[in-house]
mmCIF file of C-alpha atoms and ligand atoms in Angstrom:
data_model
loop_
_atom_site.group_PDB
_atom_site.id
_atom_site.type_symbol
_atom_site.label_atom_id
_atom_site.label_comp_id
_atom_site.label_asym_id
_atom_site.label_seq_id
_atom_site.Cartn_x
_atom_site.Cartn_y
_atom_site.Cartn_z
ATOM 1 C CA UNK A 12 -22.761 -162.274 -11.457
ATOM 2 C CA UNK A 13 -19.889 -162.632 -14.447
ATOM 3 C CA UNK A 14 -17.628 -160.603 -16.160
ATOM 4 C CA UNK A 15 -20.242 -158.533 -18.208
ATOM 5 C CA UNK A 16 -23.269 -158.572 -15.935
ATOM 6 C CA UNK A 17 -24.926 -160.367 -18.613
ATOM 7 C CA UNK A 18 -26.243 -164.237 -18.544
ATOM 8 C CA UNK A 19 -27.132 -165.875 -21.043
ATOM 9 C CA UNK A 20 -30.370 -167.854 -20.792
ATOM 10 C CA UNK A 21 -29.546 -171.285 -22.474
ATOM 11 C CA UNK A 22 -26.107 -172.897 -22.099
ATOM 12 C CA UNK A 23 -22.791 -172.394 -24.366
ATOM 13 C CA UNK A 24 -20.808 -175.177 -25.910
ATOM 14 C CA UNK A 25 -17.599 -175.313 -26.164
ATOM 15 C CA UNK A 26 -16.236 -178.652 -27.393
ATOM 16 C CA UNK A 27 -11.972 -179.350 -27.399
ATOM 17 C CA UNK A 28 -11.403 -181.617 -30.386
ATOM 18 C CA UNK A 29 -9.013 -183.189 -32.416
ATOM 19 C CA UNK A 30 -8.344 -186.358 -33.783
ATOM 20 C CA UNK A 31 -4.665 -186.399 -32.443
ATOM 21 C CA UNK A 32 -3.546 -187.229 -28.977
ATOM 22 C CA UNK A 33 -1.152 -185.484 -27.169
ATOM 23 C CA UNK A 34 -2.028 -182.104 -28.860
ATOM 24 C CA UNK A 35 -3.012 -180.335 -25.540
ATOM 25 C CA UNK A 36 -7.189 -180.837 -25.644
ATOM 26 C CA UNK A 37 -7.462 -181.864 -22.041
ATOM 27 C CA UNK A 38 -4.810 -178.953 -21.050
ATOM 28 C CA UNK A 39 -6.777 -176.301 -22.674
ATOM 29 C CA UNK A 40 -10.509 -177.463 -21.472
ATOM 30 C CA UNK A 41 -9.328 -177.801 -18.014
ATOM 31 C CA UNK A 42 -7.632 -174.107 -18.185
ATOM 32 C CA UNK A 43 -11.427 -172.865 -20.060
ATOM 33 C CA UNK A 44 -13.209 -174.345 -17.165
ATOM 34 C CA UNK A 45 -11.465 -172.985 -14.307
ATOM 35 C CA UNK A 46 -11.549 -169.248 -16.741
ATOM 36 C CA UNK A 47 -15.229 -169.590 -16.769
ATOM 37 C CA UNK A 48 -15.942 -170.777 -13.702
ATOM 38 C CA UNK A 49 -13.438 -167.784 -11.898
ATOM 39 C CA UNK A 50 -15.897 -165.663 -14.115
ATOM 40 C CA UNK A 51 -18.902 -166.480 -12.096
ATOM 41 C CA UNK A 52 -20.272 -168.443 -14.800
ATOM 42 C CA UNK A 53 -22.268 -172.516 -14.139
ATOM 43 C CA UNK A 54 -20.374 -174.783 -15.812
ATOM 44 C CA UNK A 55 -21.081 -178.639 -16.738
ATOM 45 C CA UNK A 56 -18.077 -180.624 -17.988
ATOM 46 C CA UNK A 57 -18.453 -184.060 -19.832
ATOM 47 C CA UNK A 58 -15.432 -186.148 -20.657
ATOM 48 C CA UNK A 59 -15.887 -188.105 -23.905
ATOM 49 C CA UNK A 60 -12.881 -189.432 -23.844
ATOM 50 C CA UNK A 61 -13.898 -193.168 -21.360
ATOM 51 C CA UNK A 62 -10.628 -195.253 -22.204
ATOM 52 C CA UNK A 63 -8.432 -192.380 -20.606
ATOM 53 C CA UNK A 64 -10.521 -190.124 -18.859
ATOM 54 C CA UNK A 65 -8.001 -187.442 -18.512
ATOM 55 C CA UNK A 66 -10.115 -184.686 -17.998
ATOM 56 C CA UNK A 67 -12.264 -186.802 -15.034
ATOM 57 C CA UNK A 68 -9.287 -187.128 -13.769
ATOM 58 C CA UNK A 69 -7.843 -183.724 -13.729
ATOM 59 C CA UNK A 70 -10.686 -182.870 -11.737
ATOM 60 C CA UNK A 71 -10.587 -185.923 -9.587
ATOM 61 C CA UNK A 72 -7.501 -184.329 -8.215
ATOM 62 C CA UNK A 73 -8.481 -181.278 -8.258
ATOM 63 C CA UNK A 74 -11.043 -181.641 -5.669
ATOM 64 C CA UNK A 75 -8.858 -183.984 -3.517
ATOM 65 C CA UNK A 76 -6.009 -181.517 -3.404
ATOM 66 C CA UNK A 77 -8.507 -179.078 -2.623
ATOM 67 C CA UNK A 78 -9.629 -180.837 0.678
ATOM 68 C CA UNK A 79 -5.936 -182.091 1.598
ATOM 69 C CA UNK A 80 -4.999 -178.572 1.709
ATOM 70 C CA UNK A 81 -8.246 -176.557 2.210
ATOM 71 C CA UNK A 82 -8.414 -174.477 -0.660
ATOM 72 C CA UNK A 83 -11.558 -173.455 -1.973
ATOM 73 C CA UNK A 84 -10.961 -174.635 -5.880
ATOM 74 C CA UNK A 85 -13.993 -173.589 -7.603
ATOM 75 C CA UNK A 86 -15.055 -177.275 -9.083
ATOM 76 C CA UNK A 87 -17.343 -177.716 -12.346
ATOM 77 C CA UNK A 88 -20.578 -180.537 -12.205
ATOM 78 C CA UNK A 89 -18.866 -183.110 -14.112
ATOM 79 C CA UNK A 90 -20.149 -185.992 -15.589
ATOM 80 C CA UNK A 91 -18.067 -189.020 -17.902
ATOM 81 C CA UNK A 92 -19.869 -190.924 -20.679
ATOM 82 C CA UNK A 93 -18.870 -194.372 -19.801
ATOM 83 C CA UNK A 94 -18.154 -197.282 -22.386
ATOM 84 C CA UNK A 95 -21.420 -199.319 -22.633
ATOM 85 C CA UNK A 96 -20.776 -203.039 -22.187
ATOM 86 C CA UNK A 97 -23.607 -203.905 -24.625
ATOM 87 C CA UNK A 98 -22.689 -206.895 -27.240
ATOM 88 C CA UNK A 99 -23.751 -205.351 -30.709
ATOM 89 C CA UNK A 100 -22.102 -202.293 -31.654
ATOM 90 C CA UNK A 101 -25.477 -200.463 -32.552
ATOM 91 C CA UNK A 102 -26.695 -201.562 -29.163
ATOM 92 C CA UNK A 103 -23.443 -200.178 -27.563
ATOM 93 C CA UNK A 104 -23.768 -196.642 -29.699
ATOM 94 C CA UNK A 105 -27.127 -195.917 -28.956
ATOM 95 C CA UNK A 106 -26.593 -196.602 -25.227
ATOM 96 C CA UNK A 107 -24.002 -194.248 -25.096
ATOM 97 C CA UNK A 108 -25.592 -191.023 -27.336
ATOM 98 C CA UNK A 109 -28.443 -191.475 -25.029
ATOM 99 C CA UNK A 110 -26.436 -191.251 -21.624
ATOM 100 C CA UNK A 111 -24.724 -188.420 -23.713
ATOM 101 C CA UNK A 112 -28.379 -186.850 -24.282
ATOM 102 C CA UNK A 113 -29.469 -187.165 -20.492
ATOM 103 C CA UNK A 114 -26.296 -185.222 -19.646
ATOM 104 C CA UNK A 115 -26.652 -182.519 -21.647
ATOM 105 C CA UNK A 116 -30.856 -182.332 -20.982
ATOM 106 C CA UNK A 117 -30.077 -182.416 -17.586
ATOM 107 C CA UNK A 118 -27.449 -179.507 -17.773
ATOM 108 C CA UNK A 119 -28.759 -177.325 -20.505
ATOM 109 C CA UNK A 120 -31.102 -175.351 -18.496
ATOM 110 C CA UNK A 121 -29.124 -175.076 -15.319
ATOM 111 C CA UNK A 122 -25.342 -174.296 -16.726
ATOM 112 C CA UNK A 123 -24.334 -171.105 -18.805
ATOM 113 C CA UNK A 124 -21.665 -173.198 -20.032
ATOM 114 C CA UNK A 125 -21.242 -176.987 -21.505
ATOM 115 C CA UNK A 126 -17.582 -177.887 -21.967
ATOM 116 C CA UNK A 127 -16.607 -181.094 -23.843
ATOM 117 C CA UNK A 128 -13.715 -183.058 -24.054
ATOM 118 C CA UNK A 129 -13.455 -185.571 -26.908
ATOM 119 C CA UNK A 130 -10.968 -188.399 -27.275
ATOM 120 C CA UNK A 131 -8.045 -188.204 -30.093
ATOM 121 C CA UNK A 132 -9.791 -190.597 -32.180
ATOM 122 C CA UNK A 133 -12.861 -190.943 -34.649
ATOM 123 C CA UNK A 134 -16.286 -191.990 -32.776
ATOM 124 C CA UNK A 135 -19.648 -191.827 -32.784
ATOM 125 C CA UNK A 136 -20.019 -189.419 -29.963
ATOM 126 C CA UNK A 137 -16.591 -187.466 -30.675
ATOM 127 C CA UNK A 138 -18.773 -186.387 -33.925
ATOM 128 C CA UNK A 139 -21.877 -185.743 -32.017
ATOM 129 C CA UNK A 140 -20.558 -183.423 -29.675
ATOM 130 C CA UNK A 141 -18.466 -181.612 -32.856
ATOM 131 C CA UNK A 142 -21.900 -181.248 -34.382
ATOM 132 C CA UNK A 143 -23.656 -179.725 -31.273
ATOM 133 C CA UNK A 144 -20.464 -177.133 -30.630
ATOM 134 C CA UNK A 145 -21.138 -173.488 -30.699
ATOM 135 C CA UNK A 146 -17.348 -173.087 -30.479
ATOM 136 C CA UNK A 147 -14.955 -175.905 -31.016
ATOM 137 C CA UNK A 148 -11.366 -175.435 -30.053
ATOM 138 C CA UNK A 149 -8.748 -177.365 -31.825
ATOM 139 C CA UNK A 150 -4.985 -177.401 -29.528
ATOM 140 C CA UNK A 151 -2.379 -178.494 -32.818
ATOM 141 C CA UNK A 152 1.168 -178.890 -31.671
ATOM 142 C CA UNK A 153 3.219 -177.189 -33.755
ATOM 143 C CA UNK A 154 4.738 -179.722 -35.516
ATOM 144 C CA UNK A 155 3.968 -180.720 -39.545
ATOM 145 C CA UNK A 156 2.995 -184.525 -38.115
ATOM 146 C CA UNK A 157 0.558 -182.823 -36.145
ATOM 147 C CA UNK A 158 -1.183 -180.569 -39.226
ATOM 148 C CA UNK A 159 -0.846 -183.432 -40.761
ATOM 149 C CA UNK A 160 -4.405 -184.509 -39.358
ATOM 150 C CA UNK A 161 -5.786 -181.280 -40.770
ATOM 151 C CA UNK A 162 -4.247 -181.181 -44.406
ATOM 152 C CA UNK A 163 -1.618 -182.058 -46.785
ATOM 153 C CA UNK A 164 1.124 -179.921 -47.373
ATOM 154 C CA UNK A 165 3.315 -180.115 -50.461
ATOM 155 C CA UNK A 166 6.945 -180.526 -49.405
ATOM 156 C CA UNK A 167 8.151 -177.933 -52.056
ATOM 157 C CA UNK A 168 5.812 -174.991 -51.624
ATOM 158 C CA UNK A 169 4.054 -175.278 -48.375
ATOM 159 C CA UNK A 170 0.732 -175.395 -49.895
ATOM 160 C CA UNK A 171 -2.322 -177.635 -48.830
ATOM 161 C CA UNK A 172 -2.696 -180.005 -51.548
ATOM 162 C CA UNK A 173 -5.959 -181.737 -49.438
ATOM 163 C CA UNK A 174 -7.612 -181.925 -46.644
ATOM 164 C CA UNK A 175 -7.468 -184.395 -44.230
ATOM 165 C CA UNK A 176 -10.275 -186.878 -42.364
ATOM 166 C CA UNK A 177 -10.332 -184.567 -39.402
ATOM 167 C CA UNK A 178 -11.214 -181.347 -41.207
ATOM 168 C CA UNK A 179 -13.563 -183.617 -43.338
ATOM 169 C CA UNK A 180 -15.682 -184.169 -40.098
ATOM 170 C CA UNK A 181 -15.750 -180.990 -38.669
ATOM 171 C CA UNK A 182 -16.893 -180.073 -42.144
ATOM 172 C CA UNK A 183 -19.289 -182.571 -41.859
ATOM 173 C CA UNK A 184 -20.199 -181.672 -38.250
ATOM 174 C CA UNK A 185 -20.482 -177.708 -39.310
ATOM 175 C CA UNK A 186 -23.094 -178.818 -42.503
ATOM 176 C CA UNK A 187 -25.337 -181.009 -40.081
ATOM 177 C CA UNK A 188 -25.765 -178.448 -37.886
ATOM 178 C CA UNK A 189 -26.274 -175.946 -39.898
ATOM 179 C CA UNK A 190 -29.269 -177.884 -41.449
ATOM 180 C CA UNK A 191 -30.621 -178.566 -38.212
ATOM 181 C CA UNK A 192 -30.803 -175.393 -36.893
ATOM 182 C CA UNK A 193 -28.987 -172.994 -38.701
ATOM 183 C CA UNK A 194 -26.099 -172.929 -35.970
ATOM 184 C CA UNK A 195 -22.973 -171.886 -37.334
ATOM 185 C CA UNK A 196 -19.825 -173.546 -35.668
ATOM 186 C CA UNK A 197 -16.997 -171.144 -34.663
ATOM 187 C CA UNK A 198 -13.512 -173.427 -35.331
ATOM 188 C CA UNK A 199 -10.588 -171.778 -33.465
ATOM 189 C CA UNK A 200 -7.018 -173.546 -34.019
ATOM 190 C CA UNK A 201 -4.753 -173.005 -31.332
ATOM 191 C CA UNK A 202 -1.093 -173.751 -32.086
ATOM 192 C CA UNK A 203 0.176 -175.433 -28.262
ATOM 193 C CA UNK A 204 3.769 -176.351 -27.246
ATOM 194 C CA UNK A 205 5.131 -173.103 -29.201
ATOM 195 C CA UNK A 206 8.789 -172.810 -28.769
ATOM 196 C CA UNK A 207 9.989 -169.738 -27.651
ATOM 197 C CA UNK A 208 12.669 -169.510 -29.733
ATOM 198 C CA UNK A 209 12.343 -168.400 -33.702
ATOM 199 C CA UNK A 210 12.716 -170.962 -36.045
ATOM 200 C CA UNK A 211 12.171 -171.823 -39.933
ATOM 201 C CA UNK A 212 9.499 -174.729 -39.176
ATOM 202 C CA UNK A 213 7.551 -172.156 -36.849
ATOM 203 C CA UNK A 214 6.803 -169.709 -39.967
ATOM 204 C CA UNK A 215 6.493 -172.361 -42.034
ATOM 205 C CA UNK A 216 3.655 -173.549 -39.943
ATOM 206 C CA UNK A 217 2.006 -170.186 -39.404
ATOM 207 C CA UNK A 218 2.222 -169.773 -43.287
ATOM 208 C CA UNK A 219 0.279 -173.336 -43.852
ATOM 209 C CA UNK A 220 -2.261 -172.758 -40.864
ATOM 210 C CA UNK A 221 -3.344 -169.011 -42.270
ATOM 211 C CA UNK A 222 -4.159 -170.785 -45.854
ATOM 212 C CA UNK A 223 -5.600 -173.513 -44.097
ATOM 213 C CA UNK A 224 -8.131 -171.390 -41.863
ATOM 214 C CA UNK A 225 -9.071 -169.667 -45.060
ATOM 215 C CA UNK A 226 -10.025 -173.120 -46.810
ATOM 216 C CA UNK A 227 -12.182 -174.850 -43.475
ATOM 217 C CA UNK A 228 -13.576 -171.411 -42.558
ATOM 218 C CA UNK A 229 -11.854 -171.257 -39.065
ATOM 219 C CA UNK A 230 -10.073 -168.568 -36.804
ATOM 220 C CA UNK A 231 -6.247 -169.075 -35.512
ATOM 221 C CA UNK A 232 -6.432 -168.200 -32.194
ATOM 222 C CA UNK A 233 -3.363 -166.817 -30.133
ATOM 223 C CA UNK A 234 -1.123 -169.521 -29.464
ATOM 224 C CA UNK A 235 0.311 -171.306 -26.125
ATOM 225 C CA UNK A 236 3.976 -171.865 -25.318
ATOM 226 C CA UNK A 237 5.776 -174.951 -24.402
ATOM 227 C CA UNK A 238 6.026 -174.536 -20.866
ATOM 228 C CA UNK A 239 6.699 -177.068 -18.146
ATOM 229 C CA UNK A 240 4.203 -175.629 -15.656
ATOM 230 C CA UNK A 241 1.637 -177.035 -17.860
ATOM 231 C CA UNK A 242 2.606 -180.226 -17.395
ATOM 232 C CA UNK A 243 3.545 -180.260 -13.629
ATOM 233 C CA UNK A 244 0.103 -179.103 -11.938
ATOM 234 C CA UNK A 245 -2.194 -182.081 -12.978
ATOM 235 C CA UNK A 246 -1.014 -184.245 -9.784
ATOM 236 C CA UNK A 247 -2.692 -181.632 -8.050
ATOM 237 C CA UNK A 248 -5.598 -180.357 -10.281
ATOM 238 C CA UNK A 249 -4.528 -177.233 -10.245
ATOM 239 C CA UNK A 250 -4.039 -174.737 -13.535
ATOM 240 C CA UNK A 251 -2.181 -171.825 -14.557
ATOM 241 C CA UNK A 252 -5.009 -169.383 -13.396
ATOM 242 C CA UNK A 253 -5.836 -170.574 -10.009
ATOM 243 C CA UNK A 254 -3.733 -168.641 -7.150
ATOM 244 C CA UNK A 255 -0.640 -170.501 -7.312
ATOM 245 C CA UNK A 256 1.313 -170.010 -3.965
ATOM 246 C CA UNK A 257 3.161 -171.915 -1.258
ATOM 247 C CA UNK A 258 -0.672 -172.179 0.678
ATOM 248 C CA UNK A 259 -2.324 -173.771 -2.431
ATOM 249 C CA UNK A 260 1.218 -175.507 -3.963
ATOM 250 C CA UNK A 261 3.134 -176.588 -1.383
ATOM 251 C CA UNK A 262 6.326 -175.103 -2.392
ATOM 252 C CA UNK A 263 7.025 -171.412 -4.188
ATOM 253 C CA UNK A 264 5.458 -171.292 -7.461
ATOM 254 C CA UNK A 265 7.950 -170.758 -10.473
ATOM 255 C CA UNK A 266 7.944 -167.552 -12.610
ATOM 256 C CA UNK A 267 6.721 -169.233 -15.352
ATOM 257 C CA UNK A 268 2.992 -168.323 -13.904
ATOM 258 C CA UNK A 269 2.476 -164.971 -14.847
ATOM 259 C CA UNK A 270 3.299 -165.888 -19.030
ATOM 260 C CA UNK A 271 1.245 -168.720 -19.100
ATOM 261 C CA UNK A 272 -1.436 -167.387 -17.357
ATOM 262 C CA UNK A 273 -1.529 -164.380 -19.828
ATOM 263 C CA UNK A 274 -1.227 -166.916 -22.427
ATOM 264 C CA UNK A 275 -4.426 -168.491 -21.429
ATOM 265 C CA UNK A 276 -6.205 -165.193 -20.924
ATOM 266 C CA UNK A 277 -4.990 -164.315 -24.661
ATOM 267 C CA UNK A 278 -6.863 -167.173 -25.534
ATOM 268 C CA UNK A 279 -9.621 -167.151 -24.262
ATOM 269 C CA UNK A 280 -9.926 -163.364 -25.160
ATOM 270 C CA UNK A 281 -9.637 -164.423 -28.888
ATOM 271 C CA UNK A 282 -12.232 -167.257 -28.387
ATOM 272 C CA UNK A 283 -14.616 -164.235 -28.592
ATOM 273 C CA UNK A 284 -17.043 -166.231 -26.297
ATOM 274 C CA UNK A 285 -20.732 -164.752 -27.050
ATOM 275 C CA UNK A 286 -22.579 -163.831 -23.531
ATOM 276 C CA UNK A 287 -25.833 -161.668 -25.050
ATOM 277 C CA UNK A 288 -28.787 -162.414 -26.644
ATOM 278 C CA UNK A 289 -27.320 -163.941 -29.446
ATOM 279 C CA UNK A 290 -26.194 -166.455 -27.657
ATOM 280 C CA UNK A 291 -29.249 -167.886 -25.658
ATOM 281 C CA UNK A 292 -30.670 -167.802 -29.290
ATOM 282 C CA UNK A 293 -28.308 -170.301 -30.068
ATOM 283 C CA UNK A 294 -28.966 -172.247 -26.826
ATOM 284 C CA UNK A 295 -32.615 -172.240 -27.601
ATOM 285 C CA UNK A 296 -32.006 -173.677 -31.287
ATOM 286 C CA UNK A 297 -29.671 -176.237 -30.429
ATOM 287 C CA UNK A 298 -32.500 -177.167 -27.792
ATOM 288 C CA UNK A 299 -34.808 -177.960 -31.040
ATOM 289 C CA UNK A 300 -32.347 -179.594 -32.815
ATOM 290 C CA UNK A 301 -31.336 -181.907 -30.100
ATOM 291 C CA UNK A 302 -35.317 -182.991 -29.503
ATOM 292 C CA UNK A 303 -35.117 -183.656 -33.355
ATOM 293 C CA UNK A 304 -31.805 -185.466 -34.061
ATOM 294 C CA UNK A 305 -33.117 -187.913 -31.015
ATOM 295 C CA UNK A 306 -36.405 -188.606 -32.466
ATOM 296 C CA UNK A 307 -36.778 -191.686 -34.162
ATOM 297 C CA UNK A 308 -37.971 -191.476 -38.033
ATOM 298 C CA UNK A 309 -41.730 -191.536 -38.375
ATOM 299 C CA UNK A 310 -41.490 -194.690 -40.571
ATOM 300 C CA UNK A 311 -45.120 -195.079 -41.019
ATOM 301 C CA UNK A 312 -45.321 -191.741 -42.396
ATOM 302 C CA UNK A 313 -42.797 -192.676 -44.920
ATOM 303 C CA UNK A 314 -44.251 -196.363 -45.899
ATOM 304 C CA UNK A 315 -47.733 -194.538 -46.642
ATOM 305 C CA UNK A 316 -46.213 -192.485 -49.340
HETATM 306 N N1 LIG B 21 1.546 -175.870 -23.555
HETATM 307 C C1 LIG B 21 2.011 -176.768 -22.753
HETATM 308 N N2 LIG B 21 3.291 -176.746 -22.343
HETATM 309 C C2 LIG B 21 3.781 -178.115 -22.059
HETATM 310 N N3 LIG B 21 3.334 -179.336 -22.123
HETATM 311 C C3 LIG B 21 2.291 -179.557 -22.690
HETATM 312 C C4 LIG B 21 1.094 -178.158 -23.075
HETATM 313 N N4 LIG B 21 0.245 -178.690 -23.219
HETATM 314 C C5 LIG B 21 -0.413 -180.064 -23.337
HETATM 315 N N5 LIG B 21 1.316 -180.411 -22.490
HETATM 316 C C6 LIG B 21 1.405 -181.805 -22.186
HETATM 317 O O1 LIG B 21 1.335 -182.243 -23.251
HETATM 318 C C7 LIG B 21 0.711 -183.842 -22.837
HETATM 319 C C8 LIG B 21 -0.702 -184.046 -23.962
HETATM 320 O O2 LIG B 21 -1.383 -183.316 -23.343
HETATM 321 P P1 LIG B 21 -2.863 -182.989 -23.317
HETATM 322 O O3 LIG B 21 -3.796 -182.096 -22.320
HETATM 323 O O4 LIG B 21 -3.270 -184.726 -22.130
HETATM 324 O O5 LIG B 21 -3.576 -183.727 -24.410
HETATM 325 P P2 LIG B 21 -4.559 -184.683 -25.288
HETATM 326 O O6 LIG B 21 -5.756 -184.376 -24.497
HETATM 327 O O7 LIG B 21 -5.108 -183.999 -26.542
HETATM 328 O O8 LIG B 21 -4.109 -185.748 -25.932
HETATM 329 C C9 LIG B 21 0.365 -183.583 -21.189
HETATM 330 O O9 LIG B 21 1.535 -184.619 -20.956
HETATM 331 C C10 LIG B 21 0.469 -182.541 -21.107
HETATM 332 O O10 LIG B 21 0.573 -182.177 -19.742
HETATM 333 MG MG1 LIG B 22 -7.195 -185.965 -23.166
#
């Protein structure tokens, strides 16, 4: 049973993406996974960052710690898409896309949510994941260097002069998806590692982000503060949403657990994840789209024209 008692029949896809490394994608996707599992959903997770595999390592640490401390930490059904070692780029891409689509087909009907972590660089799998997402979560450090991945800002007025590469990538993914199955991508930008102090930079960032959100059609979610707790839990695979006490941690938890947990919950609430008939329709449409997307082009038909 989940929080609302309504279960989607098809899986809902959440992707964490930002073409910048270190923005908080992996930390965010781990917290989202635990939140959804705690709420009773069946969660499948996919790590597309085959170089760093931080998501995979986080979950492996969680499994190991759980065994060592005799805890009952929920774990998702996890998959990592490995880099192909084929000689030619085309063959490598095809092999990786085939592996990815196999995993999606395997879990789409058996799980409520599929959560995908992406690498901090452009690539075929990253693009494919973006065009499959129902919700795209883009964590963004509160700095104009990080903002630059989305849009170039005027130094005088703070206005957005033009969109950057990643913003264009998401736009294309959105268009592609919409043409394929009329699906709508809900794009949510989350400010991460916010300082607790009021600053001119913080205000300026917020102004530029509000302008950008109108141009891109993305939403701004509640932000997450810079907190040590988000860094120190990785070796144990724990999150701010787990029960953190001497039994699970091996020491007293810090006082920052409660505010950290509240922030993550506020973020999840602002994602407005659909768990109703609309969500089911989207999942069915996505299945049709996947079937179309991987069908080879019927050249006989074209040549006969
Ligand atoms: N809110 C936060 N407060 C403090 N440290 C954070 C926070 N979010 C992420 N980090 C740390 O920042 C670094 C990058 O985060 P990570 O989730 O690995 O980003 P990405 O997956 O985008 O590369 C990690 O060391 C992580 O522990
Ligand atoms: Mg990462």
